[in-house]
Coordinates of C-alpha atoms in Angstrom, one line a residue:
X3 CA -9.8 7.7 -7.6
X4 CA -8.6 7.0 -10.5
X5 CA -6.8 2.9 -10.9
X6 CA -3.9 2.3 -13.8
X7 CA -3.8 -1.2 -15.2
X8 CA -4.3 -3.3 -18.7
X9 CA -7.7 -4.9 -17.8
X10 CA -8.1 -6.3 -21.9
X11 CA -4.9 -8.2 -22.2
X12 CA -3.5 -5.9 -25.6
X13 CA -0.4 -4.1 -23.7
X14 CA -1.9 -0.7 -23.2
X15 CA -2.8 1.0 -20.4
X16 CA -6.3 1.4 -19.3
X17 CA -8.1 3.5 -16.6
X18 CA -10.7 3.0 -14.2
X19 CA -12.3 5.7 -12.4
X20 CA -15.4 5.9 -9.5
X21 CA -18.1 8.5 -10.1
X22 CA -19.3 9.3 -6.8
X23 CA -22.4 10.7 -7.5
X24 CA -23.2 8.1 -10.2
X25 CA -22.8 5.4 -7.8
X26 CA -20.7 3.8 -11.0
X27 CA -16.9 2.9 -12.0
X28 CA -16.1 3.4 -15.5
X29 CA -13.2 1.8 -17.9
X30 CA -11.3 3.6 -20.7
X31 CA -9.4 1.2 -22.6
X32 CA -6.3 2.6 -23.7
X33 CA -5.7 2.7 -27.6
X34 CA -2.5 3.7 -27.6
X35 CA 0.0 7.3 -27.8
X36 CA -1.9 8.5 -23.7
X37 CA -5.4 8.6 -25.9
X38 CA -8.3 6.6 -24.4
X39 CA -11.8 4.9 -26.1
X40 CA -15.1 6.1 -24.8
X41 CA -16.1 4.9 -20.9
X42 CA -18.0 2.0 -20.4
X43 CA -19.6 1.9 -16.9
X44 CA -20.4 -0.7 -14.2
X45 CA -23.2 0.3 -11.6
X46 CA -22.0 -0.3 -8.1
X47 CA -22.9 0.7 -4.2
X48 CA -23.8 4.2 -3.3
X49 CA -21.0 6.9 -3.1
X50 CA -18.2 4.9 -4.1
X51 CA -14.8 6.1 -3.0
X52 CA -11.7 3.8 -3.5
X53 CA -10.7 1.3 -5.9
X54 CA -8.5 -1.8 -5.7
X55 CA -7.6 -4.1 -8.5
X56 CA -6.2 -7.7 -8.3
X57 CA -6.8 -10.8 -9.8
X58 CA -9.4 -12.1 -7.2
X59 CA -10.5 -15.6 -8.8
X60 CA -7.4 -16.8 -10.3
X61 CA -8.3 -16.8 -13.1
X62 CA -5.9 -14.4 -14.9
X63 CA -8.0 -11.3 -16.0
X64 CA -7.9 -8.6 -13.1
X65 CA -10.6 -7.8 -10.7
X66 CA -12.3 -4.7 -9.2
X67 CA -13.0 -4.2 -5.3
X68 CA -15.1 -0.8 -4.9
X69 CA -15.8 0.5 -1.3
X70 CA -19.4 2.6 -0.8
X71 CA -19.1 4.6 1.8
X72 CA -23.1 5.2 1.8
X73 CA -24.5 2.1 2.3
X74 CA -21.6 0.3 4.0
X75 CA -20.8 -2.2 1.6
X76 CA -17.8 -3.5 -0.8
X77 CA -18.6 -4.4 -4.0
X78 CA -16.0 -6.9 -6.2
X79 CA -16.3 -6.8 -9.8
X80 CA -14.7 -9.7 -11.6
X81 CA -12.8 -9.2 -15.0
X82 CA -13.9 -11.1 -17.8
X83 CA -10.4 -10.4 -19.3
X84 CA -11.8 -7.9 -22.6
X85 CA -11.6 -4.9 -20.5
X86 CA -15.7 -5.7 -19.2
X87 CA -16.7 -6.5 -15.8
X88 CA -19.6 -8.7 -14.6
X89 CA -22.3 -7.9 -12.1
X90 CA -21.3 -6.7 -8.4
X91 CA -21.1 -8.9 -5.7
X92 CA -22.1 -7.4 -2.6
X93 CA -19.8 -7.5 0.9
X94 CA -20.7 -6.0 4.2
X95 CA -18.0 -3.5 5.9
X96 CA -18.2 -1.4 8.5
X97 CA -19.2 2.2 8.8
X98 CA -18.5 4.6 6.1
X99 CA -15.9 2.4 4.3
X100 CA -13.0 4.5 2.7
X101 CA -9.8 3.5 1.5
X102 CA -9.2 -0.4 0.3
X103 CA -6.2 -2.1 -0.7
X104 CA -5.4 -5.6 -2.0
X105 CA -2.4 -7.4 -0.6
X106 CA -2.0 -11.0 0.4
X107 CA -1.7 -10.5 4.1
X108 CA -1.6 -14.0 5.6
X109 CA 0.5 -15.4 2.6
X110 CA -1.0 -18.1 1.3
X111 CA -1.3 -16.8 -2.1
X112 CA -4.4 -15.3 -2.5
X113 CA -5.2 -11.8 -2.5
X114 CA -6.7 -10.2 1.0
X115 CA -8.2 -6.7 1.4
X116 CA -7.8 -4.3 3.5
X117 CA -10.6 -1.5 4.4
X118 CA -11.0 1.4 6.7
X119 CA -14.1 1.8 8.4
X120 CA -14.6 5.6 9.1
X121 CA -17.1 5.8 11.2
X122 CA -16.3 2.5 13.0
X123 CA -12.9 3.8 13.8
X124 CA -11.6 0.6 12.9
X125 CA -10.0 -1.7 10.0
X126 CA -11.2 -4.9 8.8
X127 CA -9.2 -7.3 6.8
X128 CA -11.2 -9.8 4.8
X129 CA -9.2 -12.6 3.7
X130 CA -9.5 -14.1 0.1
X131 CA -10.5 -17.6 -1.0
X132 CA -9.1 -17.4 -4.0
X133 CA -12.2 -18.5 -6.1
X134 CA -13.5 -14.5 -5.7
X135 CA -14.9 -15.1 -2.3
X136 CA -13.6 -13.6 0.5
X137 CA -14.5 -13.9 4.4
X138 CA -16.0 -11.6 6.9
X139 CA -13.9 -9.1 8.1
X140 CA -11.9 -9.2 11.1
X141 CA -11.9 -5.5 12.4
X142 CA -8.9 -4.0 14.7
X143 CA -9.8 -0.6 16.2
X144 CA -7.9 2.3 15.3
X145 CA -8.3 6.3 16.6
X146 CA -11.6 7.7 15.5
X147 CA -12.6 8.6 11.9
X148 CA -9.6 6.6 10.0
X149 CA -9.5 8.0 6.5
X150 CA -6.5 5.9 4.3
X151 CA -4.2 2.9 5.1
X152 CA -0.5 1.8 3.6
X153 CA 0.2 -1.4 4.2
X154 CA 4.0 -3.0 3.6
X155 CA 6.9 -4.4 5.4
X156 CA 7.9 -1.7 7.7
X157 CA 9.5 -3.4 10.6
X158 CA 11.6 -5.5 7.9
X159 CA 10.4 -9.0 9.2
X160 CA 9.2 -9.8 6.5
X161 CA 5.4 -9.8 7.6
X162 CA 2.9 -6.9 6.1
X163 CA 1.9 -4.4 8.6
X164 CA -0.5 -1.3 8.5
X165 CA -0.6 2.0 9.1
X166 CA -3.6 4.0 9.3
X167 CA -4.1 7.4 9.2
X168 CA -6.9 9.2 11.1
X169 CA -8.3 12.6 10.6
X170 CA -8.8 13.5 14.6
X171 CA -5.8 14.9 15.4
X172 CA -3.9 13.2 12.8
X173 CA -3.3 10.3 14.8
X174 CA -1.6 7.6 12.8
X175 CA -1.5 3.8 14.1
X176 CA 0.6 1.4 13.3
X177 CA -0.6 -2.3 13.6
X178 CA 2.2 -5.2 13.0
X179 CA 1.8 -7.9 11.4
X180 CA 2.1 -11.5 12.2
X181 CA 2.6 -13.3 9.2
X182 CA -1.1 -15.1 9.1
X183 CA -3.5 -12.2 8.4
X184 CA -4.4 -11.1 12.2
X185 CA -2.1 -8.1 13.1
X186 CA -0.8 -6.9 16.9
X187 CA -3.3 -4.0 18.8
X188 CA -2.4 -0.7 18.1
X189 CA -0.8 1.0 21.4
X190 CA -2.2 4.0 22.5
X191 CA -0.1 7.6 21.9
X192 CA 3.0 7.8 23.3
X193 CA 3.8 4.7 22.5
X194 CA 6.6 4.1 20.0
X195 CA 4.6 2.7 18.0
X196 CA 1.3 5.7 17.6
X197 CA 2.2 9.3 16.7
X198 CA 0.9 12.6 17.2
X199 CA 1.9 14.7 14.0
X200 CA 1.7 18.4 15.3
X201 CA -0.7 19.5 12.9
X202 CA -4.7 19.3 12.9
X203 CA -6.2 18.7 9.3
X204 CA -7.9 15.8 7.3
X205 CA -5.3 13.9 5.7
X206 CA -6.8 12.4 2.2
X207 CA -4.1 10.2 0.6
X208 CA -1.2 7.6 1.8
X209 CA 1.7 6.6 -0.3
X210 CA 5.3 4.5 0.5
X211 CA 8.7 5.1 -0.5
X212 CA 12.2 5.3 0.2
X213 CA 12.6 8.5 0.4
X214 CA 15.8 9.3 2.0
X215 CA 17.7 6.8 0.8
X216 CA 18.3 4.9 4.1
X217 CA 16.6 1.7 2.6
X218 CA 13.7 2.1 5.4
X219 CA 9.8 2.8 4.1
X220 CA 8.9 6.0 4.7
X221 CA 4.9 7.5 4.0
X222 CA 3.6 10.5 2.4
X223 CA 0.3 11.9 3.7
X224 CA -1.8 14.7 1.8
X225 CA -3.3 17.1 3.7
X226 CA -6.3 18.9 2.5
X227 CA -6.9 22.1 3.9
X228 CA -3.2 22.8 4.6
X229 CA -2.0 23.0 1.1
X230 CA 0.8 20.3 1.7
X231 CA 2.1 16.8 2.1
X232 CA 3.9 15.6 4.9
X233 CA 6.8 12.8 5.0
X234 CA 7.5 10.5 8.0
X235 CA 10.6 9.1 7.8
X236 CA 10.8 5.4 8.7
X237 CA 13.4 4.0 11.2
X238 CA 12.9 0.3 9.6
X239 CA 11.2 -1.2 12.9
X240 CA 7.9 -0.2 12.0
X241 CA 8.2 3.5 13.7
X242 CA 8.2 6.9 11.9
X243 CA 9.3 10.3 12.9
X244 CA 7.3 13.4 13.1
X245 CA 6.2 14.8 9.3
X246 CA 8.5 17.3 7.7
X247 CA 5.7 19.4 5.7
X248 CA 6.2 20.0 1.9
X249 CA 3.6 23.6 0.2
X250 CA 1.5 22.1 -2.6
X251 CA 0.9 25.3 -3.5
X252 CA -1.3 27.9 -2.3
X253 CA -5.2 27.8 -2.9
X254 CA -4.4 24.1 -3.9
X255 CA -6.4 21.3 -2.0
X256 CA -4.0 18.1 -1.8
X257 CA -6.1 15.2 -2.9
X258 CA -4.4 11.9 -3.9
X259 CA -0.7 11.3 -4.2
X260 CA 1.8 8.6 -5.4
X261 CA 5.1 7.9 -6.1
X262 CA 7.9 7.8 -8.6
X263 CA 11.2 8.9 -10.2
X264 CA 9.6 11.4 -12.7
X265 CA 12.9 12.9 -13.9
X266 CA 15.1 10.2 -14.0
X267 CA 17.2 11.1 -11.1
X268 CA 17.2 7.9 -9.3
X269 CA 15.3 9.5 -6.5
X270 CA 11.6 9.3 -5.7
X271 CA 9.5 12.2 -6.7
X272 CA 6.0 12.9 -4.8
X273 CA 2.9 13.3 -7.2
X274 CA -0.2 15.2 -5.5
X275 CA -3.8 15.8 -7.4
X276 CA -5.1 19.1 -6.8
X277 CA -9.3 18.9 -5.8
X278 CA -9.4 22.6 -5.8
X279 CA -10.6 24.6 -9.2
X280 CA -7.5 24.6 -10.2
X281 CA -7.3 20.8 -11.6
X282 CA -3.9 20.2 -11.6
X283 CA -1.3 17.7 -10.5
X284 CA 1.7 18.8 -8.7
X285 CA 5.2 17.1 -8.7
X286 CA 7.3 17.7 -6.0
X287 CA 11.2 16.7 -6.9
X288 CA 13.3 14.6 -4.5
X289 CA 16.9 16.9 -3.6
X290 CA 17.0 15.0 -0.4
X291 CA 19.4 11.8 -1.5

């Protein structure tokens, strides 16, 4: 997983990447014209998976939060503002932590962390103190083997909600937020807050956007073995329809996903990283609006 931001304050985008085998995160400082300098690595836990970026100690420079899947921990690396980071601060998570997102889920102006715990079959919320510390996680049950989470206001009440994707029959759980940092329990299918996609595959990535132009938030999820992405259209009340599937190309293995208007036509498009030997990125242009 790669994070893009300006970590040294020079106004040029830098890259932070995970080395899953080397148990490090590496930063490549941008030097302009799309070029980057040599990388500098910083130790984290065993088998890092996902990165979240934010100012966790309220000092201005950006910091990193990294999930470590093999030792069931999360590492905080506080940024110095020069493109470097301090030694990791370690927090316990659930079993096999995967996706991590930094958002202010309790509305106090401090970034909190939402972590998907794969083997624990739950999502954990760590509330930020504002000085780089976090509370112990509060967990909420999900379907078995969750892999990724999206955080936004899916029902239009002004509070952040969670959508958690599980790789068991691709069950998708919606946990509606109260605005105080806690979430209502998911309800089991066929409740209108939990969905069965109709496909069986392991989802690896999720992104949020309004793909249909109806001012409601939708989801796009990558399906590794099906060589496809699925677009779930949101209704605006915290519910989603069944996915419309789009191929990412024969032999591709879609992994990460992001969205943006890549051809400047006013419509949100989808970019998907291909984890196969192709080593490519596939762009799906939006024709729906």
